[in-house]
Amino acid sequence: MASTEPGMHTDSFYSLDDIAIFRPKEALTINEHEDIKGKTVGVVRGYGFKGFDDMFETKKATRFDAKDEKPLLNMLHNGRLDTVFINKDVFLYHQMHQPIYQQLIQGDIIGSYQIGIRVHPAFKHIIPALNQAIKNLNRNKRIQEISESFNSSK
């Protein structure tokens, strides 16, 4: 449940990227939202994709919702969807563990979100220390190492 208490955030320490996934030889470049016109796009139920929602609402593109990523990737693999919008790290995880997904290819980034630590306003005094720690971890590439080791161990 989301908090109604306003939060403050540290500097960003990670970027989450949403990407389009395609079957081989069917990838298209998505430079603008209109590039998905006439396509059936698989997405996880409840997820929004800024700028693309208007394409679905106006029926210029068809949105297909599923409970999670695996059925979407299966449908894409089997030719029932034109593309899937998915988090890049989640796709890499599934691709690593499911041989049938090895042939699927990454398309363009369709959304990128900077991740920081949310801090209750009562504790805003710790934000400078957290920001310094984030800066040190980024300088030493430790966050990158942690992320890479997490992705490769899944």
mmCIF file with all atom_site columns, N, CA and C in Angstrom, residues 60-118:
data_model
loop_
_atom_site.group_PDB
_atom_site.id
_atom_site.type_symbol
_atom_site.label_atom_id
_atom_site.label_alt_id
_atom_site.label_comp_id
_atom_site.label_asym_id
_atom_site.label_entity_id
_atom_site.label_seq_id
_atom_site.pdbx_PDB_ins_code
_atom_site.Cartn_x
_atom_site.Cartn_y
_atom_site.Cartn_z
_atom_site.occupancy
_atom_site.B_iso_or_equiv
_atom_site.pdbx_formal_charge
_atom_site.auth_seq_id
_atom_site.auth_comp_id
_atom_site.auth_asym_id
_atom_site.auth_atom_id
_atom_site.pdbx_PDB_model_num
ATOM 1   N N  . LYS A 1 60  ? -5.435 2.626   -31.405 1.00 0.00 ? 60  LYS A N  1
ATOM 2   C CA . LYS A 1 60  ? -4.464 2.647   -32.503 1.00 0.00 ? 60  LYS A CA 1
ATOM 3   C C  . LYS A 1 60  ? -3.524 1.451   -32.403 1.00 0.00 ? 60  LYS A C  1
ATOM 4   N N  . ALA A 1 61  ? -3.389 0.931   -31.191 1.00 0.00 ? 61  ALA A N  1
ATOM 5   C CA . ALA A 1 61  ? -2.631 -0.283  -30.931 1.00 0.00 ? 61  ALA A CA 1
ATOM 6   C C  . ALA A 1 61  ? -3.435 -1.095  -29.922 1.00 0.00 ? 61  ALA A C  1
ATOM 7   N N  . THR A 1 62  ? -3.236 -2.392  -29.936 1.00 0.00 ? 62  THR A N  1
ATOM 8   C CA . THR A 1 62  ? -3.980 -3.271  -29.025 1.00 0.00 ? 62  THR A CA 1
ATOM 9   C C  . THR A 1 62  ? -3.091 -3.668  -27.865 1.00 0.00 ? 62  THR A C  1
ATOM 10  N N  . ARG A 1 63  ? -3.598 -3.463  -26.665 1.00 0.00 ? 63  ARG A N  1
ATOM 11  C CA . ARG A 1 63  ? -2.888 -3.840  -25.453 1.00 0.00 ? 63  ARG A CA 1
ATOM 12  C C  . ARG A 1 63  ? -3.422 -5.193  -24.999 1.00 0.00 ? 63  ARG A C  1
ATOM 13  N N  . PHE A 1 64  ? -2.506 -6.138  -24.753 1.00 0.00 ? 64  PHE A N  1
ATOM 14  C CA . PHE A 1 64  ? -2.890 -7.433  -24.202 1.00 0.00 ? 64  PHE A CA 1
ATOM 15  C C  . PHE A 1 64  ? -2.238 -7.554  -22.833 1.00 0.00 ? 64  PHE A C  1
ATOM 16  N N  . ASP A 1 65  ? -3.054 -7.725  -21.800 1.00 0.00 ? 65  ASP A N  1
ATOM 17  C CA . ASP A 1 65  ? -2.564 -7.813  -20.426 1.00 0.00 ? 65  ASP A CA 1
ATOM 18  C C  . ASP A 1 65  ? -2.457 -9.270  -19.965 1.00 0.00 ? 65  ASP A C  1
ATOM 19  N N  . ALA A 1 66  ? -1.412 -9.570  -19.222 1.00 0.00 ? 66  ALA A N  1
ATOM 20  C CA . ALA A 1 66  ? -1.241 -10.880 -18.593 1.00 0.00 ? 66  ALA A CA 1
ATOM 21  C C  . ALA A 1 66  ? -0.782 -10.651 -17.152 1.00 0.00 ? 66  ALA A C  1
ATOM 22  N N  . LYS A 1 67  ? -0.901 -11.703 -16.346 1.00 0.00 ? 67  LYS A N  1
ATOM 23  C CA . LYS A 1 67  ? -0.568 -11.556 -14.920 1.00 0.00 ? 67  LYS A CA 1
ATOM 24  C C  . LYS A 1 67  ? 0.917  -11.344 -14.660 1.00 0.00 ? 67  LYS A C  1
ATOM 25  N N  . ASP A 1 68  ? 1.776  -11.852 -15.542 1.00 0.00 ? 68  ASP A N  1
ATOM 26  C CA . ASP A 1 68  ? 3.212  -11.623 -15.393 1.00 0.00 ? 68  ASP A CA 1
ATOM 27  C C  . ASP A 1 68  ? 3.906  -11.788 -16.746 1.00 0.00 ? 68  ASP A C  1
ATOM 28  N N  . GLU A 1 69  ? 5.220  -11.711 -16.734 1.00 0.00 ? 69  GLU A N  1
ATOM 29  C CA . GLU A 1 69  ? 5.995  -11.659 -17.976 1.00 0.00 ? 69  GLU A CA 1
ATOM 30  C C  . GLU A 1 69  ? 6.077  -12.986 -18.729 1.00 0.00 ? 69  GLU A C  1
ATOM 31  N N  . LYS A 1 70  ? 6.109  -14.095 -18.014 1.00 0.00 ? 70  LYS A N  1
ATOM 32  C CA . LYS A 1 70  ? 6.333  -15.380 -18.678 1.00 0.00 ? 70  LYS A CA 1
ATOM 33  C C  . LYS A 1 70  ? 5.261  -15.719 -19.730 1.00 0.00 ? 70  LYS A C  1
ATOM 34  N N  . PRO A 1 71  ? 3.961  -15.584 -19.423 1.00 0.00 ? 71  PRO A N  1
ATOM 35  C CA . PRO A 1 71  ? 2.980  -15.861 -20.479 1.00 0.00 ? 71  PRO A CA 1
ATOM 36  C C  . PRO A 1 71  ? 3.110  -14.909 -21.665 1.00 0.00 ? 71  PRO A C  1
ATOM 37  N N  . LEU A 1 72  ? 3.506  -13.685 -21.410 1.00 0.00 ? 72  LEU A N  1
ATOM 38  C CA . LEU A 1 72  ? 3.690  -12.726 -22.504 1.00 0.00 ? 72  LEU A CA 1
ATOM 39  C C  . LEU A 1 72  ? 4.830  -13.158 -23.418 1.00 0.00 ? 72  LEU A C  1
ATOM 40  N N  . LEU A 1 73  ? 5.938  -13.584 -22.822 1.00 0.00 ? 73  LEU A N  1
ATOM 41  C CA . LEU A 1 73  ? 7.074  -14.027 -23.627 1.00 0.00 ? 73  LEU A CA 1
ATOM 42  C C  . LEU A 1 73  ? 6.727  -15.290 -24.408 1.00 0.00 ? 73  LEU A C  1
ATOM 43  N N  . ASN A 1 74  ? 5.941  -16.177 -23.801 1.00 0.00 ? 74  ASN A N  1
ATOM 44  C CA . ASN A 1 74  ? 5.502  -17.381 -24.513 1.00 0.00 ? 74  ASN A CA 1
ATOM 45  C C  . ASN A 1 74  ? 4.619  -17.008 -25.706 1.00 0.00 ? 74  ASN A C  1
ATOM 46  N N  . MET A 1 75  ? 3.700  -16.072 -25.495 1.00 0.00 ? 75  MET A N  1
ATOM 47  C CA . MET A 1 75  ? 2.817  -15.645 -26.580 1.00 0.00 ? 75  MET A CA 1
ATOM 48  C C  . MET A 1 75  ? 3.605  -14.966 -27.693 1.00 0.00 ? 75  MET A C  1
ATOM 49  N N  . LEU A 1 76  ? 4.601  -14.168 -27.327 1.00 0.00 ? 76  LEU A N  1
ATOM 50  C CA . LEU A 1 76  ? 5.447  -13.529 -28.334 1.00 0.00 ? 76  LEU A CA 1
ATOM 51  C C  . LEU A 1 76  ? 6.204  -14.601 -29.121 1.00 0.00 ? 76  LEU A C  1
ATOM 52  N N  . HIS A 1 77  ? 6.808  -15.523 -28.412 1.00 0.00 ? 77  HIS A N  1
ATOM 53  C CA . HIS A 1 77  ? 7.559  -16.604 -29.058 1.00 0.00 ? 77  HIS A CA 1
ATOM 54  C C  . HIS A 1 77  ? 6.678  -17.387 -30.031 1.00 0.00 ? 77  HIS A C  1
ATOM 55  N N  . ASN A 1 78  ? 5.423  -17.581 -29.663 1.00 0.00 ? 78  ASN A N  1
ATOM 56  C CA . ASN A 1 78  ? 4.495  -18.359 -30.489 1.00 0.00 ? 78  ASN A CA 1
ATOM 57  C C  . ASN A 1 78  ? 3.761  -17.522 -31.536 1.00 0.00 ? 78  ASN A C  1
ATOM 58  N N  . GLY A 1 79  ? 4.132  -16.262 -31.691 1.00 0.00 ? 79  GLY A N  1
ATOM 59  C CA . GLY A 1 79  ? 3.573  -15.429 -32.746 1.00 0.00 ? 79  GLY A CA 1
ATOM 60  C C  . GLY A 1 79  ? 2.208  -14.835 -32.459 1.00 0.00 ? 79  GLY A C  1
ATOM 61  N N  . ARG A 1 80  ? 1.783  -14.846 -31.206 1.00 0.00 ? 80  ARG A N  1
ATOM 62  C CA . ARG A 1 80  ? 0.464  -14.312 -30.867 1.00 0.00 ? 80  ARG A CA 1
ATOM 63  C C  . ARG A 1 80  ? 0.502  -12.837 -30.478 1.00 0.00 ? 80  ARG A C  1
ATOM 64  N N  . LEU A 1 81  ? 1.685  -12.279 -30.304 1.00 0.00 ? 81  LEU A N  1
ATOM 65  C CA . LEU A 1 81  ? 1.869  -10.850 -30.022 1.00 0.00 ? 81  LEU A CA 1
ATOM 66  C C  . LEU A 1 81  ? 2.930  -10.314 -30.976 1.00 0.00 ? 81  LEU A C  1
ATOM 67  N N  . ASP A 1 82  ? 2.855  -9.006  -31.249 1.00 0.00 ? 82  ASP A N  1
ATOM 68  C CA . ASP A 1 82  ? 3.875  -8.377  -32.091 1.00 0.00 ? 82  ASP A CA 1
ATOM 69  C C  . ASP A 1 82  ? 5.095  -7.964  -31.288 1.00 0.00 ? 82  ASP A C  1
ATOM 70  N N  . THR A 1 83  ? 4.872  -7.581  -30.041 1.00 0.00 ? 83  THR A N  1
ATOM 71  C CA . THR A 1 83  ? 5.962  -7.151  -29.168 1.00 0.00 ? 83  THR A CA 1
ATOM 72  C C  . THR A 1 83  ? 5.499  -7.272  -27.724 1.00 0.00 ? 83  THR A C  1
ATOM 73  N N  . VAL A 1 84  ? 6.450  -7.253  -26.811 1.00 0.00 ? 84  VAL A N  1
ATOM 74  C CA . VAL A 1 84  ? 6.173  -7.226  -25.384 1.00 0.00 ? 84  VAL A CA 1
ATOM 75  C C  . VAL A 1 84  ? 6.958  -6.064  -24.796 1.00 0.00 ? 84  VAL A C  1
ATOM 76  N N  . PHE A 1 85  ? 6.308  -5.286  -23.947 1.00 0.00 ? 85  PHE A N  1
ATOM 77  C CA . PHE A 1 85  ? 6.987  -4.243  -23.182 1.00 0.00 ? 85  PHE A CA 1
ATOM 78  C C  . PHE A 1 85  ? 7.299  -4.835  -21.816 1.00 0.00 ? 85  PHE A C  1
ATOM 79  N N  . ILE A 1 86  ? 8.586  -4.823  -21.457 1.00 0.00 ? 86  ILE A N  1
ATOM 80  C CA . ILE A 1 86  ? 9.032  -5.529  -20.252 1.00 0.00 ? 86  ILE A CA 1
ATOM 81  C C  . ILE A 1 86  ? 10.263 -4.827  -19.675 1.00 0.00 ? 86  ILE A C  1
ATOM 82  N N  . ASN A 1 87  ? 10.469 -5.014  -18.387 1.00 0.00 ? 87  ASN A N  1
ATOM 83  C CA . ASN A 1 87  ? 11.690 -4.507  -17.755 1.00 0.00 ? 87  ASN A CA 1
ATOM 84  C C  . ASN A 1 87  ? 12.885 -5.290  -18.296 1.00 0.00 ? 87  ASN A C  1
ATOM 85  N N  . LYS A 1 88  ? 13.945 -4.588  -18.630 1.00 0.00 ? 88  LYS A N  1
ATOM 86  C CA . LYS A 1 88  ? 15.124 -5.214  -19.237 1.00 0.00 ? 88  LYS A CA 1
ATOM 87  C C  . LYS A 1 88  ? 15.732 -6.289  -18.343 1.00 0.00 ? 88  LYS A C  1
ATOM 88  N N  . ASP A 1 89  ? 15.868 -6.014  -17.047 1.00 0.00 ? 89  ASP A N  1
ATOM 89  C CA . ASP A 1 89  ? 16.461 -6.999  -16.139 1.00 0.00 ? 89  ASP A CA 1
ATOM 90  C C  . ASP A 1 89  ? 15.604 -8.256  -16.046 1.00 0.00 ? 89  ASP A C  1
ATOM 91  N N  . VAL A 1 90  ? 14.284 -8.084  -16.028 1.00 0.00 ? 90  VAL A N  1
ATOM 92  C CA . VAL A 1 90  ? 13.381 -9.238  -15.975 1.00 0.00 ? 90  VAL A CA 1
ATOM 93  C C  . VAL A 1 90  ? 13.527 -10.065 -17.251 1.00 0.00 ? 90  VAL A C  1
ATOM 94  N N  . PHE A 1 91  ? 13.600 -9.394  -18.398 1.00 0.00 ? 91  PHE A N  1
ATOM 95  C CA . PHE A 1 91  ? 13.778 -10.121 -19.651 1.00 0.00 ? 91  PHE A CA 1
ATOM 96  C C  . PHE A 1 91  ? 15.094 -10.902 -19.646 1.00 0.00 ? 91  PHE A C  1
ATOM 97  N N  . LEU A 1 92  ? 16.183 -10.280 -19.228 1.00 0.00 ? 92  LEU A N  1
ATOM 98  C CA . LEU A 1 92  ? 17.473 -10.972 -19.210 1.00 0.00 ? 92  LEU A CA 1
ATOM 99  C C  . LEU A 1 92  ? 17.439 -12.192 -18.296 1.00 0.00 ? 92  LEU A C  1
ATOM 100 N N  . TYR A 1 93  ? 16.732 -12.073 -17.183 1.00 0.00 ? 93  TYR A N  1
ATOM 101 C CA . TYR A 1 93  ? 16.578 -13.203 -16.269 1.00 0.00 ? 93  TYR A CA 1
ATOM 102 C C  . TYR A 1 93  ? 15.860 -14.360 -16.978 1.00 0.00 ? 93  TYR A C  1
ATOM 103 N N  . HIS A 1 94  ? 14.712 -14.057 -17.588 1.00 0.00 ? 94  HIS A N  1
ATOM 104 C CA . HIS A 1 94  ? 13.956 -15.113 -18.267 1.00 0.00 ? 94  HIS A CA 1
ATOM 105 C C  . HIS A 1 94  ? 14.745 -15.687 -19.448 1.00 0.00 ? 94  HIS A C  1
ATOM 106 N N  . GLN A 1 95  ? 15.449 -14.841 -20.152 1.00 0.00 ? 95  GLN A N  1
ATOM 107 C CA . GLN A 1 95  ? 16.233 -15.294 -21.296 1.00 0.00 ? 95  GLN A CA 1
ATOM 108 C C  . GLN A 1 95  ? 17.346 -16.248 -20.843 1.00 0.00 ? 95  GLN A C  1
ATOM 109 N N  . MET A 1 96  ? 17.926 -15.976 -19.697 1.00 0.00 ? 96  MET A N  1
ATOM 110 C CA . MET A 1 96  ? 19.001 -16.810 -19.170 1.00 0.00 ? 96  MET A CA 1
ATOM 111 C C  . MET A 1 96  ? 18.479 -18.187 -18.744 1.00 0.00 ? 96  MET A C  1
ATOM 112 N N  . HIS A 1 97  ? 17.228 -18.243 -18.280 1.00 0.00 ? 97  HIS A N  1
ATOM 113 C CA . HIS A 1 97  ? 16.704 -19.482 -17.719 1.00 0.00 ? 97  HIS A CA 1
ATOM 114 C C  . HIS A 1 97  ? 15.761 -20.260 -18.636 1.00 0.00 ? 97  HIS A C  1
ATOM 115 N N  . GLN A 1 98  ? 15.392 -19.700 -19.746 1.00 0.00 ? 98  GLN A N  1
ATOM 116 C CA . GLN A 1 98  ? 14.490 -20.376 -20.679 1.00 0.00 ? 98  GLN A CA 1
ATOM 117 C C  . GLN A 1 98  ? 15.113 -20.392 -22.068 1.00 0.00 ? 98  GLN A C  1
ATOM 118 N N  . PRO A 1 99  ? 15.600 -21.511 -22.516 1.00 0.00 ? 99  PRO A N  1
ATOM 119 C CA . PRO A 1 99  ? 16.261 -21.582 -23.831 1.00 0.00 ? 99  PRO A CA 1
ATOM 120 C C  . PRO A 1 99  ? 15.413 -21.061 -24.989 1.00 0.00 ? 99  PRO A C  1
ATOM 121 N N  . ILE A 1 100 ? 14.084 -21.225 -24.923 1.00 0.00 ? 100 ILE A N  1
ATOM 122 C CA . ILE A 1 100 ? 13.259 -20.758 -26.049 1.00 0.00 ? 100 ILE A CA 1
ATOM 123 C C  . ILE A 1 100 ? 13.270 -19.237 -26.189 1.00 0.00 ? 100 ILE A C  1
ATOM 124 N N  . TYR A 1 101 ? 13.652 -18.530 -25.136 1.00 0.00 ? 101 TYR A N  1
ATOM 125 C CA . TYR A 1 101 ? 13.681 -17.067 -25.200 1.00 0.00 ? 101 TYR A CA 1
ATOM 126 C C  . TYR A 1 101 ? 15.001 -16.533 -25.756 1.00 0.00 ? 101 TYR A C  1
ATOM 127 N N  . GLN A 1 102 ? 15.982 -17.421 -25.972 1.00 0.00 ? 102 GLN A N  1
ATOM 128 C CA . GLN A 1 102 ? 17.275 -16.986 -26.486 1.00 0.00 ? 102 GLN A CA 1
ATOM 129 C C  . GLN A 1 102 ? 17.147 -16.301 -27.840 1.00 0.00 ? 102 GLN A C  1
ATOM 130 N N  . GLN A 1 103 ? 16.180 -16.708 -28.634 1.00 0.00 ? 103 GLN A N  1
ATOM 131 C CA . GLN A 1 103 ? 16.017 -16.124 -29.963 1.00 0.00 ? 103 GLN A CA 1
ATOM 132 C C  . GLN A 1 103 ? 15.317 -14.763 -29.930 1.00 0.00 ? 103 GLN A C  1
ATOM 133 N N  . LEU A 1 104 ? 14.612 -14.449 -28.844 1.00 0.00 ? 104 LEU A N  1
ATOM 134 C CA . LEU A 1 104 ? 13.939 -13.153 -28.764 1.00 0.00 ? 104 LEU A CA 1
ATOM 135 C C  . LEU A 1 104 ? 14.991 -12.060 -28.639 1.00 0.00 ? 104 LEU A C  1
ATOM 136 N N  . ILE A 1 105 ? 14.684 -10.900 -29.195 1.00 0.00 ? 105 ILE A N  1
ATOM 137 C CA . ILE A 1 105 ? 15.688 -9.830  -29.211 1.00 0.00 ? 105 ILE A CA 1
ATOM 138 C C  . ILE A 1 105 ? 15.160 -8.563  -28.542 1.00 0.00 ? 105 ILE A C  1
ATOM 139 N N  . GLN A 1 106 ? 16.104 -7.850  -27.973 1.00 0.00 ? 106 GLN A N  1
ATOM 140 C CA . GLN A 1 106 ? 15.788 -6.579  -27.329 1.00 0.00 ? 106 GLN A CA 1
ATOM 141 C C  . GLN A 1 106 ? 15.637 -5.490  -28.377 1.00 0.00 ? 106 GLN A C  1
ATOM 142 N N  . GLY A 1 107 ? 14.599 -4.702  -28.191 1.00 0.00 ? 107 GLY A N  1
ATOM 143 C CA . GLY A 1 107 ? 14.410 -3.531  -29.028 1.00 0.00 ? 107 GLY A CA 1
ATOM 144 C C  . GLY A 1 107 ? 14.795 -2.280  -28.265 1.00 0.00 ? 107 GLY A C  1
ATOM 145 N N  . ASP A 1 108 ? 14.147 -1.207  -28.634 1.00 0.00 ? 108 ASP A N  1
ATOM 146 C CA . ASP A 1 108 ? 14.447 0.094   -28.044 1.00 0.00 ? 108 ASP A CA 1
ATOM 147 C C  . ASP A 1 108 ? 13.994 0.203   -26.587 1.00 0.00 ? 108 ASP A C  1
ATOM 148 N N  . ILE A 1 109 ? 14.648 1.107   -25.873 1.00 0.00 ? 109 ILE A N  1
ATOM 149 C CA . ILE A 1 109 ? 14.193 1.471   -24.530 1.00 0.00 ? 109 ILE A CA 1
ATOM 150 C C  . ILE A 1 109 ? 12.939 2.320   -24.714 1.00 0.00 ? 109 ILE A C  1
ATOM 151 N N  . ILE A 1 110 ? 11.860 1.930   -24.034 1.00 0.00 ? 110 ILE A N  1
ATOM 152 C CA . ILE A 1 110 ? 10.613 2.678   -24.153 1.00 0.00 ? 110 ILE A CA 1
ATOM 153 C C  . ILE A 1 110 ? 10.314 3.485   -22.895 1.00 0.00 ? 110 ILE A C  1
ATOM 154 N N  . GLY A 1 111 ? 11.111 3.289   -21.862 1.00 0.00 ? 111 GLY A N  1
ATOM 155 C CA . GLY A 1 111 ? 10.963 4.043   -20.623 1.00 0.00 ? 111 GLY A CA 1
ATOM 156 C C  . GLY A 1 111 ? 12.153 3.780   -19.728 1.00 0.00 ? 111 GLY A C  1
ATOM 157 N N  . SER A 1 112 ? 12.589 4.804   -19.025 1.00 0.00 ? 112 SER A N  1
ATOM 158 C CA . SER A 1 112 ? 13.724 4.673   -18.125 1.00 0.00 ? 112 SER A CA 1
ATOM 159 C C  . SER A 1 112 ? 13.406 5.441   -16.841 1.00 0.00 ? 112 SER A C  1
ATOM 160 N N  . TYR A 1 113 ? 13.662 4.807   -15.705 1.00 0.00 ? 113 TYR A N  1
ATOM 161 C CA . TYR A 1 113 ? 13.261 5.378   -14.430 1.00 0.00 ? 113 TYR A CA 1
ATOM 162 C C  . TYR A 1 113 ? 14.431 5.346   -13.466 1.00 0.00 ? 113 TYR A C  1
ATOM 163 N N  . GLN A 1 114 ? 14.742 6.480   -12.898 1.00 0.00 ? 114 GLN A N  1
ATOM 164 C CA . GLN A 1 114 ? 15.832 6.584   -11.950 1.00 0.00 ? 114 GLN A CA 1
ATOM 165 C C  . GLN A 1 114 ? 15.348 6.150   -10.567 1.00 0.00 ? 114 GLN A C  1
ATOM 166 N N  . ILE A 1 115 ? 16.152 5.323   -9.905  1.00 0.00 ? 115 ILE A N  1
ATOM 167 C CA . ILE A 1 115 ? 15.786 4.767   -8.613  1.00 0.00 ? 115 ILE A CA 1
ATOM 168 C C  . ILE A 1 115 ? 16.662 5.377   -7.525  1.00 0.00 ? 115 ILE A C  1
ATOM 169 N N  . GLY A 1 116 ? 16.008 5.863   -6.487  1.00 0.00 ? 116 GLY A N  1
ATOM 170 C CA . GLY A 1 116 ? 16.685 6.377   -5.306  1.00 0.00 ? 116 GLY A CA 1
ATOM 171 C C  . GLY A 1 116 ? 16.035 5.759   -4.076  1.00 0.00 ? 116 GLY A C  1
ATOM 172 N N  . ILE A 1 117 ? 16.468 6.159   -2.924  1.00 0.00 ? 117 ILE A N  1
ATOM 173 C CA . ILE A 1 117 ? 15.907 5.659   -1.669  1.00 0.00 ? 117 ILE A CA 1
ATOM 174 C C  . ILE A 1 117 ? 14.906 6.686   -1.155  1.00 0.00 ? 117 ILE A C  1
ATOM 175 N N  . ARG A 1 118 ? 13.685 6.236   -0.870  1.00 0.00 ? 118 ARG A N  1
ATOM 176 C CA . ARG A 1 118 ? 12.661 7.119   -0.312  1.00 0.00 ? 118 ARG A CA 1
ATOM 177 C C  . ARG A 1 118 ? 12.878 7.208   1.188   1.00 0.00 ? 118 ARG A C  1
#
